PDB file of C-alpha atoms in Angstrom:
ATOM      1  CA  VAL A   1       0.000   0.000   0.000  1.00 93.00           C
ATOM      2  CA  GLN A   2       1.201   3.529  -0.743  1.00 96.00           C
ATOM      3  CA  LEU A   3       0.410   6.327   1.662  1.00 97.00           C
ATOM      4  CA  GLN A   4       0.227  10.059   1.039  1.00 97.00           C
ATOM      5  CA  ALA A   5      -0.038  12.370   4.027  1.00 98.00           C
ATOM      6  CA  SER A   6      -1.337  15.911   3.652  1.00 98.00           C
ATOM      7  CA  GLY A   7      -2.953  18.714   5.591  1.00 98.00           C
ATOM      8  CA  GLY A   8      -0.009  20.120   7.462  1.00 98.00           C
ATOM      9  CA  GLY A   9       0.702  23.813   7.647  1.00 98.00           C
ATOM     10  CA  LEU A  10       1.236  26.813   9.865  1.00 98.00           C
ATOM     11  CA  VAL A  11      -1.293  27.463  12.607  1.00 98.00           C
ATOM     12  CA  GLN A  12      -1.384  29.607  15.703  1.00 98.00           C
ATOM     13  CA  ALA A  13      -1.426  28.070  19.155  1.00 98.00           C
ATOM     14  CA  GLY A  14      -4.947  27.024  20.048  1.00 98.00           C
ATOM     15  CA  GLY A  15      -5.850  26.391  16.434  1.00 98.00           C
ATOM     16  CA  SER A  16      -6.764  23.196  14.617  1.00 98.00           C
ATOM     17  CA  LEU A  17      -5.606  21.140  11.671  1.00 98.00           C
ATOM     18  CA  ARG A  18      -6.863  17.960  10.082  1.00 98.00           C
ATOM     19  CA  LEU A  19      -4.278  15.668   8.573  1.00 98.00           C
ATOM     20  CA  SER A  20      -5.250  13.184   5.906  1.00 98.00           C
ATOM     21  CA  CYS A  21      -3.586   9.960   4.835  1.00 98.00           C
ATOM     22  CA  ALA A  22      -4.664   8.725   1.403  1.00 97.00           C
ATOM     23  CA  ALA A  23      -3.953   5.068   0.682  1.00 97.00           C
ATOM     24  CA  SER A  24      -3.613   3.427  -2.705  1.00 93.00           C
ATOM     25  CA  GLY A  25      -2.441   0.179  -4.230  1.00 87.00           C
ATOM     26  CA  SER A  26      -4.027  -2.201  -1.751  1.00 79.00           C
ATOM     27  CA  SER A  27      -7.171  -2.582   0.295  1.00 86.00           C
ATOM     28  CA  PHE A  28      -6.846   0.022   3.019  1.00 91.00           C
ATOM     29  CA  SER A  29      -9.238  -1.861   5.287  1.00 93.00           C
ATOM     30  CA  ARG A  30      -6.683  -4.646   5.714  1.00 94.00           C
ATOM     31  CA  TYR A  31      -4.410  -2.420   7.762  1.00 96.00           C
ATOM     32  CA  GLY A  32      -4.242  -0.833  11.119  1.00 97.00           C
ATOM     33  CA  MET A  33      -3.232   2.788  10.752  1.00 98.00           C
ATOM     34  CA  GLY A  34      -1.093   4.992  12.911  1.00 98.00           C
ATOM     35  CA  TRP A  35       0.165   8.545  13.147  1.00 98.00           C
ATOM     36  CA  PHE A  36       3.648   9.362  14.375  1.00 98.00           C
ATOM     37  CA  ARG A  37       5.604  12.579  14.590  1.00 98.00           C
ATOM     38  CA  GLN A  38       9.242  13.565  14.563  1.00 98.00           C
ATOM     39  CA  THR A  39      11.282  16.657  15.313  1.00 96.00           C
ATOM     40  CA  PRO A  40      14.955  17.183  14.414  1.00 92.00           C
ATOM     41  CA  GLY A  41      17.305  15.232  16.630  1.00 93.00           C
ATOM     42  CA  ARG A  42      14.566  13.141  18.168  1.00 95.00           C
ATOM     43  CA  GLU A  43      13.205   9.700  17.463  1.00 94.00           C
ATOM     44  CA  ARG A  44       9.881   9.274  15.756  1.00 96.00           C
ATOM     45  CA  GLU A  45       7.188   9.139  18.425  1.00 97.00           C
ATOM     46  CA  PHE A  46       3.812   7.512  18.478  1.00 98.00           C
ATOM     47  CA  VAL A  47       0.733   9.751  18.410  1.00 98.00           C
ATOM     48  CA  ALA A  48      -2.339   7.580  17.746  1.00 98.00           C
ATOM     49  CA  THR A  49      -3.468   4.379  16.113  1.00 98.00           C
ATOM     50  CA  ILE A  50      -6.727   2.904  14.883  1.00 98.00           C
ATOM     51  CA  ASN A  51      -7.634  -0.658  13.998  1.00 97.00           C
ATOM     52  CA  ASP A  52      -8.719  -1.852  10.562  1.00 95.00           C
ATOM     53  CA  SER A  53     -12.445  -1.314  11.097  1.00 94.00           C
ATOM     54  CA  GLY A  54     -12.088   1.965  12.968  1.00 94.00           C
ATOM     55  CA  GLY A  55     -13.692   0.634  16.107  1.00 95.00           C
ATOM     56  CA  ASP A  56     -10.651   0.742  18.368  1.00 97.00           C
ATOM     57  CA  THR A  57      -8.145   3.498  19.007  1.00 98.00           C
ATOM     58  CA  ILE A  58      -5.123   4.191  21.202  1.00 98.00           C
ATOM     59  CA  TYR A  59      -3.612   7.617  21.945  1.00 98.00           C
ATOM     60  CA  VAL A  60      -0.421   8.780  23.544  1.00 98.00           C
ATOM     61  CA  ASP A  61      -1.055  10.872  26.646  1.00 97.00           C
ATOM     62  CA  PHE A  62      -0.308  14.233  25.030  1.00 97.00           C
ATOM     63  CA  ALA A  63      -2.885  13.548  22.326  1.00 98.00           C
ATOM     64  CA  LYS A  64      -5.739  12.499  24.560  1.00 98.00           C
ATOM     65  CA  GLY A  65      -8.556  15.006  24.558  1.00 97.00           C
ATOM     66  CA  ARG A  66      -6.986  17.090  21.780  1.00 98.00           C
ATOM     67  CA  PHE A  67      -6.431  14.728  18.832  1.00 98.00           C
ATOM     68  CA  THR A  68      -8.860  12.333  17.180  1.00 98.00           C
ATOM     69  CA  ILE A  69      -7.852   9.561  14.814  1.00 98.00           C
ATOM     70  CA  SER A  70     -10.407   8.219  12.369  1.00 98.00           C
ATOM     71  CA  ARG A  71     -10.673   6.497   9.024  1.00 98.00           C
ATOM     72  CA  ASP A  72     -13.022   6.140   6.098  1.00 97.00           C
ATOM     73  CA  ASN A  73     -12.318   2.806   4.445  1.00 96.00           C
ATOM     74  CA  GLY A  74     -14.699   3.632   1.628  1.00 95.00           C
ATOM     75  CA  LYS A  75     -12.448   6.549   0.708  1.00 96.00           C
ATOM     76  CA  ASN A  76      -9.210   4.713   1.550  1.00 96.00           C
ATOM     77  CA  THR A  77      -8.300   7.609   3.791  1.00 97.00           C
ATOM     78  CA  GLY A  78      -7.313   8.066   7.384  1.00 98.00           C
ATOM     79  CA  TYR A  79      -7.415  11.267   9.390  1.00 98.00           C
ATOM     80  CA  LEU A  80      -5.926  12.951  12.411  1.00 98.00           C
ATOM     81  CA  GLN A  81      -7.961  15.862  13.722  1.00 98.00           C
ATOM     82  CA  MET A  82      -5.785  18.035  15.941  1.00 98.00           C
ATOM     83  CA  ASN A  83      -7.355  20.674  18.158  1.00 98.00           C
ATOM     84  CA  ASN A  84      -5.955  23.110  20.685  1.00 98.00           C
ATOM     85  CA  LEU A  85      -2.544  22.854  19.106  1.00 98.00           C
ATOM     86  CA  ARG A  86       0.519  23.927  21.070  1.00 98.00           C
ATOM     87  CA  PRO A  87       3.966  25.043  19.889  1.00 97.00           C
ATOM     88  CA  ASP A  88       5.437  21.748  21.110  1.00 96.00           C
ATOM     89  CA  ASP A  89       3.185  19.930  18.637  1.00 98.00           C
ATOM     90  CA  THR A  90       5.411  21.307  15.878  1.00 98.00           C
ATOM     91  CA  ALA A  91       6.799  18.317  13.991  1.00 98.00           C
ATOM     92  CA  VAL A  92       6.671  16.333  10.800  1.00 98.00           C
ATOM     93  CA  TYR A  93       3.696  14.012  11.059  1.00 98.00           C
ATOM     94  CA  TYR A  94       3.748  10.619   9.378  1.00 98.00           C
ATOM     95  CA  CYS A  95       0.973   8.163   8.717  1.00 98.00           C
ATOM     96  CA  ALA A  96       1.708   4.462   8.599  1.00 98.00           C
ATOM     97  CA  ALA A  97      -0.061   1.183   7.928  1.00 97.00           C
ATOM     98  CA  SER A  98       0.385  -2.122   9.684  1.00 97.00           C
ATOM     99  CA  LEU A  99      -0.728  -5.599   8.681  1.00 95.00           C
ATOM    100  CA  SER A 100      -0.603  -6.436  12.377  1.00 93.00           C
ATOM    101  CA  GLY A 101      -3.544  -4.203  13.171  1.00 92.00           C
ATOM    102  CA  ILE A 102      -3.563  -1.629  15.933  1.00 96.00           C
ATOM    103  CA  GLN A 103       0.026  -1.019  17.073  1.00 96.00           C
ATOM    104  CA  VAL A 104       1.952   1.634  19.020  1.00 97.00           C
ATOM    105  CA  ALA A 105       5.466   0.600  18.010  1.00 96.00           C
ATOM    106  CA  ALA A 106       6.881   2.114  14.834  1.00 97.00           C
ATOM    107  CA  PRO A 107       8.813  -1.042  13.789  1.00 96.00           C
ATOM    108  CA  LEU A 108       5.496  -2.885  13.476  1.00 97.00           C
ATOM    109  CA  TYR A 109       4.396  -0.617  10.629  1.00 97.00           C
ATOM    110  CA  GLU A 110       5.449  -1.851   7.218  1.00 97.00           C
ATOM    111  CA  PHE A 111       4.308   1.119   5.166  1.00 97.00           C
ATOM    112  CA  TRP A 112       4.915   4.834   5.681  1.00 98.00           C
ATOM    113  CA  GLY A 113       3.811   8.052   4.063  1.00 96.00           C
ATOM    114  CA  GLN A 114       6.233  10.853   3.289  1.00 95.00           C
ATOM    115  CA  GLY A 115       5.297  13.125   6.181  1.00 95.00           C
ATOM    116  CA  THR A 116       3.571  16.482   6.423  1.00 98.00           C
ATOM    117  CA  LEU A 117       4.950  19.416   8.405  1.00 98.00           C
ATOM    118  CA  VAL A 118       2.889  20.983  11.153  1.00 98.00           C
ATOM    119  CA  THR A 119       4.144  24.268  12.590  1.00 98.00           C
ATOM    120  CA  VAL A 120       2.411  25.826  15.556  1.00 98.00           C
ATOM    121  CA  SER A 121       3.332  29.411  16.354  1.00 98.00           C
ATOM    122  CA  SER A 122       3.009  30.939  19.797  1.00 94.00           C
TER     123      SER A 122
END
């Protein structure tokens, strides 16, 4: 499966963005999907994951209550709605797909999108 992340940009603190992850080349509904983020000099960190049907989700603590992961298998697209953004949310955000379903560990994702930059100004 090929993944294309989009929706990043510049937003002020307190604002919102919705990231999209468009999948092609294989049935998107076969995969668990995750969002990760990375800043320079730091390892890629887990943000949220959703299972193949969309009925189960897991969030990292900093995302709980602010971010919502979802998917539309009919459109082969996953989403990350981010609200109340903070400057420390600034990062490149990556979507990923896993044949192992809902996963929090990056090595368990076989397929990755190219990343989309989110910049939150104070």
